[in-house]
Tab-separated table of C-alpha atoms in Angstrom:
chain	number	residue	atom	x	y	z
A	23	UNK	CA	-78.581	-7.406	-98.836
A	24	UNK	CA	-78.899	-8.714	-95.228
A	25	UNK	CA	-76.916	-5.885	-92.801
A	26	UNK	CA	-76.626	-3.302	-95.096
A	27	UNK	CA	-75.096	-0.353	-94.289
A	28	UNK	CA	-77.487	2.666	-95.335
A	29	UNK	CA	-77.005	6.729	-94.868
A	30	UNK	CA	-80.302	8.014	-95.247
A	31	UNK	CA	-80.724	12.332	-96.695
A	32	UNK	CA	-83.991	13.807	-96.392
A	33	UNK	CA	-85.655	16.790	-94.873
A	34	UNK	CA	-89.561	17.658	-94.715
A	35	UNK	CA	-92.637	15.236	-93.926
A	36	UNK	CA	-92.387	13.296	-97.506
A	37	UNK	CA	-89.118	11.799	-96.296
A	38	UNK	CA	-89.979	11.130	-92.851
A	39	UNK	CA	-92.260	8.725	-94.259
A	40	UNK	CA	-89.981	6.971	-96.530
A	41	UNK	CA	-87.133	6.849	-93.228
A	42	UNK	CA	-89.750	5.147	-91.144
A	43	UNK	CA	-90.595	2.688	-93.746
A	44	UNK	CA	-86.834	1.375	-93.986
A	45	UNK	CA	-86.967	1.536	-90.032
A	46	UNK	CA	-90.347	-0.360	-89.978
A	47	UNK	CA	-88.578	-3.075	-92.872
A	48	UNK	CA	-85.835	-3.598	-90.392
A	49	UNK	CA	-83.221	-1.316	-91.776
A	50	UNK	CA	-81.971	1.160	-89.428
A	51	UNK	CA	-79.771	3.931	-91.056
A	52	UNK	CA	-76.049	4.086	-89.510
A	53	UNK	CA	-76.727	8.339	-90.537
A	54	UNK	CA	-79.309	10.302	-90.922
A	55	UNK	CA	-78.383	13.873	-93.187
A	56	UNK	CA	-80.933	16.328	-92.641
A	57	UNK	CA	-80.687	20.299	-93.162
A	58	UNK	CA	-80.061	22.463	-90.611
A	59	UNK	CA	-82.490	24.052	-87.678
A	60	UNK	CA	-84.642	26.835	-89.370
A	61	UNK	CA	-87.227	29.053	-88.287
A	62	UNK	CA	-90.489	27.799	-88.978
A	63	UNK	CA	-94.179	29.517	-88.742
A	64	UNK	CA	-95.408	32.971	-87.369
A	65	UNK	CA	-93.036	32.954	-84.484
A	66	UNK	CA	-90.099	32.256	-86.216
A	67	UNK	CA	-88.922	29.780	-83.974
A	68	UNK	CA	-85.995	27.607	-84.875
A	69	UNK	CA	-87.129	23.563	-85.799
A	70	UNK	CA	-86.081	20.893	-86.360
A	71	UNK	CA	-86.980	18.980	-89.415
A	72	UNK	CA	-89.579	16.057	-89.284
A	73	UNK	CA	-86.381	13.823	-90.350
A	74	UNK	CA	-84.428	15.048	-87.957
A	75	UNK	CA	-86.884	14.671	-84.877
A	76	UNK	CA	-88.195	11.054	-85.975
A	77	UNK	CA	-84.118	9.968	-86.282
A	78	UNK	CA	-83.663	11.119	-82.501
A	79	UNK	CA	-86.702	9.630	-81.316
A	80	UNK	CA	-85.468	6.177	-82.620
A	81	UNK	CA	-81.968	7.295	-81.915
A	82	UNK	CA	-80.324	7.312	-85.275
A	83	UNK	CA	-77.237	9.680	-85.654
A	84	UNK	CA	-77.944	13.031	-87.213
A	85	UNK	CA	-75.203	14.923	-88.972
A	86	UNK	CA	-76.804	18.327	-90.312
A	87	UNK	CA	-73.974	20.034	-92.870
A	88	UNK	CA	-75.059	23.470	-94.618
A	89	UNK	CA	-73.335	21.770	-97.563
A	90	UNK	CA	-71.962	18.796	-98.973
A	91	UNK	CA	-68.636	20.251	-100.617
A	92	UNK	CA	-66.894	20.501	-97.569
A	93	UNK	CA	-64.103	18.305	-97.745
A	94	UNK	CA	-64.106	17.190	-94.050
A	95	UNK	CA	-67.578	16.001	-94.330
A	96	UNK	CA	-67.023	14.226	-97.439
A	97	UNK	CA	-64.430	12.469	-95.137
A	98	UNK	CA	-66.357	11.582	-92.263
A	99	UNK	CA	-69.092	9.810	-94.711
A	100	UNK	CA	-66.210	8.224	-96.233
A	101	UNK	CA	-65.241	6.741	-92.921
A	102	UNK	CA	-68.903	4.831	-92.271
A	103	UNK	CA	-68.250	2.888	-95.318
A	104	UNK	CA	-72.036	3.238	-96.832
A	105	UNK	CA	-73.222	0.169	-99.365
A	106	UNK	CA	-75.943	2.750	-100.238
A	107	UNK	CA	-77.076	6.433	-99.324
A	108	UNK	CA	-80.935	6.838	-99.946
A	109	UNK	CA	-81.838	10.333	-100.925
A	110	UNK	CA	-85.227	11.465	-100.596
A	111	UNK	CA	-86.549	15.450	-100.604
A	112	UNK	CA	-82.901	16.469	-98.878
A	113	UNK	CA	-82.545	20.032	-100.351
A	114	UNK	CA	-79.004	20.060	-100.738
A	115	UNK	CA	-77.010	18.942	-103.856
A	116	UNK	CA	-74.965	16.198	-103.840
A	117	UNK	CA	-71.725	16.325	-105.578
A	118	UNK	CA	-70.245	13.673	-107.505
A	119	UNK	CA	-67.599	13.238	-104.606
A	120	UNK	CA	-70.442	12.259	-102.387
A	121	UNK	CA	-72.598	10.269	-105.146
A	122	UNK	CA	-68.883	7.869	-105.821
A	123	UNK	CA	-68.952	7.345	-101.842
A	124	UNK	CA	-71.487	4.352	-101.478
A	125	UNK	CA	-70.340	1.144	-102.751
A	126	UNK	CA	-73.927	0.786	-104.277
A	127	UNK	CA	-74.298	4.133	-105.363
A	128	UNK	CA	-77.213	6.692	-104.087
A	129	UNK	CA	-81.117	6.146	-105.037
A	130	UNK	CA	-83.781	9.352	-104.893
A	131	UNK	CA	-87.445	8.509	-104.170
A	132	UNK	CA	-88.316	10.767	-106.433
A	133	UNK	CA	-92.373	12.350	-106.978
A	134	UNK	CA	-92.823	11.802	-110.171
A	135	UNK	CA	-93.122	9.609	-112.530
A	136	UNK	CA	-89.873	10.283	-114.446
A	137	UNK	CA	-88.375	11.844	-117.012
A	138	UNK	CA	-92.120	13.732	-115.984
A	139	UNK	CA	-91.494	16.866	-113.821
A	140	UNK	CA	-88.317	16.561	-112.876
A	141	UNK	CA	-87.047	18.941	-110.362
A	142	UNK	CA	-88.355	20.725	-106.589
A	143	UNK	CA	-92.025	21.045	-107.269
A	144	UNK	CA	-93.600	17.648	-108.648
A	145	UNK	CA	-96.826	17.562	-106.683
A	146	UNK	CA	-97.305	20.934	-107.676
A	147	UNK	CA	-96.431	20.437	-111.029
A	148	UNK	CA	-98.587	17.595	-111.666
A	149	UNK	CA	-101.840	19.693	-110.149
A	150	UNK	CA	-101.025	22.525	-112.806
A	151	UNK	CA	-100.950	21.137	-115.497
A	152	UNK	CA	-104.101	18.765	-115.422
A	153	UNK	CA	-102.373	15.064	-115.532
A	154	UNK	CA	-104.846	12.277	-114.671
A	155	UNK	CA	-101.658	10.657	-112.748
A	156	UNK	CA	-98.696	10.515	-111.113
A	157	UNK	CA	-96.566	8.541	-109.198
A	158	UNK	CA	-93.125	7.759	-107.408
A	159	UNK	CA	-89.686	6.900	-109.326
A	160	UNK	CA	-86.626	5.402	-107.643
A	161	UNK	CA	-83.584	6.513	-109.310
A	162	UNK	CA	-80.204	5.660	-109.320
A	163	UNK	CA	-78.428	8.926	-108.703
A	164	UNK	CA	-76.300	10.836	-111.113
A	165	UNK	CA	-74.856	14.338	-111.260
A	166	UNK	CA	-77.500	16.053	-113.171
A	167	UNK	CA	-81.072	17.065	-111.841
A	168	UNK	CA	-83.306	13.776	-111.599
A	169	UNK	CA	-81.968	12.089	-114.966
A	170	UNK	CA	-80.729	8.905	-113.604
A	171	UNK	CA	-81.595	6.073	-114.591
A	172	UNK	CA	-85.141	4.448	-112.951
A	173	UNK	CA	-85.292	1.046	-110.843
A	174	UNK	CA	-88.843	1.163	-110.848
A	175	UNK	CA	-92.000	3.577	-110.770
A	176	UNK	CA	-95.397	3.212	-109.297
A	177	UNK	CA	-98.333	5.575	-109.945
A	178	UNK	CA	-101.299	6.741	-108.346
A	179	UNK	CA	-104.329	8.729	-109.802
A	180	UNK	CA	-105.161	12.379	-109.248
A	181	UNK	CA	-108.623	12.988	-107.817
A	182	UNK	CA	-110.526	16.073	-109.588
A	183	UNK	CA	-110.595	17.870	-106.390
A	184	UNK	CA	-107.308	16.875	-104.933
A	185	UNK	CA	-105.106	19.167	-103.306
A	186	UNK	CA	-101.298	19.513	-103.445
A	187	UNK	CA	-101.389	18.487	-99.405
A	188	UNK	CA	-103.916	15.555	-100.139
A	189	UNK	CA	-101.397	13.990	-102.803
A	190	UNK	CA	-97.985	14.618	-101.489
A	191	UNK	CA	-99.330	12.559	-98.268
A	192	UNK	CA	-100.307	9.786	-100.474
A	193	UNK	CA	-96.815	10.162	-102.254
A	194	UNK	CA	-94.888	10.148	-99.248
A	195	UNK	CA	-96.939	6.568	-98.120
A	196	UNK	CA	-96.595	5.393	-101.747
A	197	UNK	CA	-92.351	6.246	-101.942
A	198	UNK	CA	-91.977	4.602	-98.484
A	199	UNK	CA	-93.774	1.316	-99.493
A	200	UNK	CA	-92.281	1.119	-102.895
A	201	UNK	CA	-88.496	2.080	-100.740
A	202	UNK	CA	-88.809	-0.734	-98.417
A	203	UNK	CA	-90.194	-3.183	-100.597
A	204	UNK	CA	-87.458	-2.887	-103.477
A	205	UNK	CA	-84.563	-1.938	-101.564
A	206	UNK	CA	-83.056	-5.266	-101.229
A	207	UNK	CA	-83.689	-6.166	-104.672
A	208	UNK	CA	-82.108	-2.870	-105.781
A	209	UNK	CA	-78.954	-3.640	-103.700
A	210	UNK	CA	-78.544	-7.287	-104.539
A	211	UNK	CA	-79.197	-5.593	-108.424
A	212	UNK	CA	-81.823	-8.082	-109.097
A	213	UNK	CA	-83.571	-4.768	-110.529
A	214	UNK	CA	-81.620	-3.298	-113.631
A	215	UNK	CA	-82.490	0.680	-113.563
A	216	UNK	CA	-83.402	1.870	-117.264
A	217	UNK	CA	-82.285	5.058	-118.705
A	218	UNK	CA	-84.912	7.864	-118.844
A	219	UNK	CA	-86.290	9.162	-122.205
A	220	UNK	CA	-84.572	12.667	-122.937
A	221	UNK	CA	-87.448	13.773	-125.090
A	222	UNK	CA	-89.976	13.206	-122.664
A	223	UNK	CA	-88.617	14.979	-119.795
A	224	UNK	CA	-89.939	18.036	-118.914
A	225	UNK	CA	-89.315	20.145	-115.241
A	226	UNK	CA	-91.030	21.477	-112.540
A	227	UNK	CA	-89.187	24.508	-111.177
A	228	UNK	CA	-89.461	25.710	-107.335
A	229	UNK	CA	-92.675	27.616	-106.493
A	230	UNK	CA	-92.458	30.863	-105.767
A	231	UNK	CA	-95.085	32.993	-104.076
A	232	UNK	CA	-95.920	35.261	-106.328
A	233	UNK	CA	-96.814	31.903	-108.844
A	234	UNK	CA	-99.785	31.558	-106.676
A	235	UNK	CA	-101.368	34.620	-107.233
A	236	UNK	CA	-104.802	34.139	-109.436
A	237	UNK	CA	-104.672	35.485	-112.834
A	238	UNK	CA	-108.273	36.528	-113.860
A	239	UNK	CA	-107.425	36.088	-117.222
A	240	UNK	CA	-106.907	32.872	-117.094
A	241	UNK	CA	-109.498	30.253	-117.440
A	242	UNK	CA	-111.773	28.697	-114.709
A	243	UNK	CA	-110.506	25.157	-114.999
A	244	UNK	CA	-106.863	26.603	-114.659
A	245	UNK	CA	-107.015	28.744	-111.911
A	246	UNK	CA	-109.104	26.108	-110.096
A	247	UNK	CA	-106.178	23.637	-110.670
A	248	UNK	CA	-103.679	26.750	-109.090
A	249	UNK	CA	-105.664	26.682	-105.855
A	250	UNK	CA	-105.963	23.195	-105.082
A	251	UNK	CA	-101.738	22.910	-106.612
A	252	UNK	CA	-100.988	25.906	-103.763
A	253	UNK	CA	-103.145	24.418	-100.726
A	254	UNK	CA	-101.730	24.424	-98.100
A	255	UNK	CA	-98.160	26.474	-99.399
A	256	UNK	CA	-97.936	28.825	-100.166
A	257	UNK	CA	-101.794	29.211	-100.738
A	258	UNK	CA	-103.531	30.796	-103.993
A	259	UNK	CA	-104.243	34.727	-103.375
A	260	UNK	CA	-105.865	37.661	-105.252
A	261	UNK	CA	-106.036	41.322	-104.470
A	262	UNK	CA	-109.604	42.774	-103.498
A	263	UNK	CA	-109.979	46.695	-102.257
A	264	UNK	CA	-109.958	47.341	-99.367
A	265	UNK	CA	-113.256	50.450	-99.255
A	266	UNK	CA	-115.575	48.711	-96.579
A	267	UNK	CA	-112.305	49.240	-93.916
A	268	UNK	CA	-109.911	51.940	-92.964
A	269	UNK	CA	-106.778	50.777	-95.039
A	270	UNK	CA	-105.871	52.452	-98.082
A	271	UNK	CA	-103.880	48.720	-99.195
A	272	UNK	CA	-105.815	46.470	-100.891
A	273	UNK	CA	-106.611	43.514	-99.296
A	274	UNK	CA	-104.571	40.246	-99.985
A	275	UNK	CA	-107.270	37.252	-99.514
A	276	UNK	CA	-106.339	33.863	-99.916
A	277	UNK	CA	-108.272	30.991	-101.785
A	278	UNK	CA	-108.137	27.437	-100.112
A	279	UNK	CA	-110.849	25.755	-102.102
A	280	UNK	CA	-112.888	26.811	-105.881
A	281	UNK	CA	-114.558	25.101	-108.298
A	282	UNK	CA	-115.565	26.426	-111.847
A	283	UNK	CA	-118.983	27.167	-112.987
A	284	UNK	CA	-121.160	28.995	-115.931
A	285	UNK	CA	-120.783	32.528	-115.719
A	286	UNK	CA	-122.067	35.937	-117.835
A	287	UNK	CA	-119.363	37.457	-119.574
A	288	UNK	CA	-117.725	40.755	-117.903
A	289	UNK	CA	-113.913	41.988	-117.367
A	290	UNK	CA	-112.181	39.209	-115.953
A	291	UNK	CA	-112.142	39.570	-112.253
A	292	UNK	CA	-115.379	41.153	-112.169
A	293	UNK	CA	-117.600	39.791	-108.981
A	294	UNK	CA	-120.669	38.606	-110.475
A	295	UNK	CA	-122.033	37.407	-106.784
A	296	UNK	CA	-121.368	36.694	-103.767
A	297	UNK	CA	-123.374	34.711	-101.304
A	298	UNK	CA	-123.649	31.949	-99.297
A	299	UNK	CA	-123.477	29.344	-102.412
A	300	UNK	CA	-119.728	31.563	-103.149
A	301	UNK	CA	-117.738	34.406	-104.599
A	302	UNK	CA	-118.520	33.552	-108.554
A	303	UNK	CA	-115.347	35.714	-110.136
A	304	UNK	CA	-115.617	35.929	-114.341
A	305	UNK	CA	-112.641	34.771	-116.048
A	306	UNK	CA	-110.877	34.514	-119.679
A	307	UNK	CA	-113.021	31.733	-119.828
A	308	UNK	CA	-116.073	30.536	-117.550
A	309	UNK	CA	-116.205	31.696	-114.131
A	310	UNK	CA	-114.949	30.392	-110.640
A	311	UNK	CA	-116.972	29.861	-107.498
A	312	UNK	CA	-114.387	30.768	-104.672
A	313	UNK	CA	-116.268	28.323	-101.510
A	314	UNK	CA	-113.339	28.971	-98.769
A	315	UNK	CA	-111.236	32.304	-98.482
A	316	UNK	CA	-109.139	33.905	-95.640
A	317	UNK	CA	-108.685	36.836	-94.766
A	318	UNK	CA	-105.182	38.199	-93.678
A	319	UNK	CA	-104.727	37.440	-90.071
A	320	UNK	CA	-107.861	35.637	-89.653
A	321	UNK	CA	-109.113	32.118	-89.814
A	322	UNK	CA	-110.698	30.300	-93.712
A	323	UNK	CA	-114.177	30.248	-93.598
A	324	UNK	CA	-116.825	29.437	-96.021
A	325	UNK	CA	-118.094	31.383	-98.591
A	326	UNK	CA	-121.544	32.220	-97.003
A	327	UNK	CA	-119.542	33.791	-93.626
A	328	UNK	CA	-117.449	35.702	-95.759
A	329	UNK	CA	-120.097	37.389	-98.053
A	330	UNK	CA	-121.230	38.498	-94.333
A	331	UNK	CA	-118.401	40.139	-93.325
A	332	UNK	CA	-117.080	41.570	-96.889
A	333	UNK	CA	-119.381	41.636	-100.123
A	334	UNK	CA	-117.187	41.826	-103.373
A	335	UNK	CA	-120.147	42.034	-105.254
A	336	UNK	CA	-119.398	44.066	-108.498
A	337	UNK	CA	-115.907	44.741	-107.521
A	338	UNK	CA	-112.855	43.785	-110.012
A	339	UNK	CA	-110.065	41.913	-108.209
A	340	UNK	CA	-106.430	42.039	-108.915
């Protein structure tokens, strides 16, 4: 459809990329929709989002609403007379008000491959629970949480070692191309969306930090897949006391990168060594070679600097 008139809703990195596609493909929102200013990292300093800032450099109007049940702002999208609103990553729900606004309806670039982990987590989602692939869905929006019907989907392959930071990137370039490709097809509806299969579907709920906390229990091969589903956020952690300094807390360490390997059998948790080849943990089954840790307030590092500075050797960790 040659002039369309698109409002574009997204907030974080993955939908930068899929608003710079369309802009790269010649379509040039009339609106960008973007949450508001937060705080953001150790200073707490109020930023904008990477939607917002890429829609002012290429000077594309920004409306940021804290919701979109307000009546007025239902009326002012009303106004622009949108053939289509693309939704990608936004955070805020859309009401059916807004979804009946767009002659052409609204379509998610979704980070799945749906009726697969719907919901706010995909990328992690898809880490946990050991798929061999996943992909991008565009959906035609409905009211309900990612069950609209799908235009199209694309996959990708997850690497043994990839991390959740590592595959959303190649998401977000993966849901821009697929966007920009198929959005004039999916306007002139020369692409029929199907419905997804109910009994199929299953969700992937928002991560919260204490998810990313390492269960000893566990086995290797699962808590493995927690610390490369939590790098870089919220990062996987475990508890470790704190006797060779002067706090009585225990120390909160993080895990950035861990592979599994043989291990004796002891209490899971138990330290069986630590050295420059890692921090070997036992656990419900096998044992896992932590290679790159952190230390609150300080930098990661590799496994053989940290058994310098702190050896966990023999200790159980929570």
């Amino acid at each position: 459809m040659k002039n369309a008139r698109v409002i574009f809703a997204g907030t974080p990195e993955f939908a930068r990329a899929s608003l710079a596609a369309l802009v790269d493909s010649g379509v040039t929102p009339i609106l960008v929709l973007t949450q508001p200013d937060r705080p953001s990292g150790r200073g707490k300093r109020v930023t904008a989002s990477p939607v917002k800032r890429y829609a002012e450099e290429h000077d594309i109007a920004v409306m940021q609403p804290r919701t979109l049940r307000d009546a007025e702002v239902q009326a002012e999208l009303a106004a622009l007379k949108p053939d289509a609103m693309i939704v990608a990553a936004y955070g805020l729900i859309l009401p059916q008000d807004v979804l009946d606004i767009p002659a052409q309806g609204c379509i998610n670039v979704h980070a799945s491959l749906l009726p697969r982990w719907r919901g706010a987590a995909p990328v992690q989602a898809a880490i946990l629970a050991g798929d061999k692939s996943t992909g991008i869905s565009l959906m035609a929006m409905t009211a309900g949480l990612d069950c609209g019907p799908v235009y199209l989907s694309e996959s990708l392959s997850i690497a043994d070692d990839e991390t959740a930071g590592s595959l959303h990137d190649r998401l977000a370039s993966l849901g821009g191309e697929l966007l920009a490709a198929n959005l004039d097809d999916i306007l002139e509806q020369r692409i029929v969306p199907v419905a997804q299969d109910e009994a199929a579907t299953c969700y992937a709920g928002k991560v919260q930090k204490q998810d990313a906390q390492l269960d000893w229990t566990r086995g290797a091969d699962e808590l493995q897949r927690r610390v490369r589903a939590y790098n870089p956020v919220p990062g996987a952690f475990f508890f470790a006391s704190s006797e060779d300094t002067n706090d009585s807390e225990p120390l909160r360490i993080k895990c950035w990168r861990a592979e599994r390997v043989a291990g004796a059998a002891a209490r899971p948790g138990t330290v069986l060594s630590s050295d420059q080849q890692g921090v070997v943990v036992a656990c419900g089954a096998d044992a896992l070679s932590l290679l790159e840790l952190q230390l609150p307030g300080k930098r990661r590092i590799a496994a053989r600097e940290f058994s310098d500075q702190l050896d966990l050797t023999g200790r159980v960790l929570g």
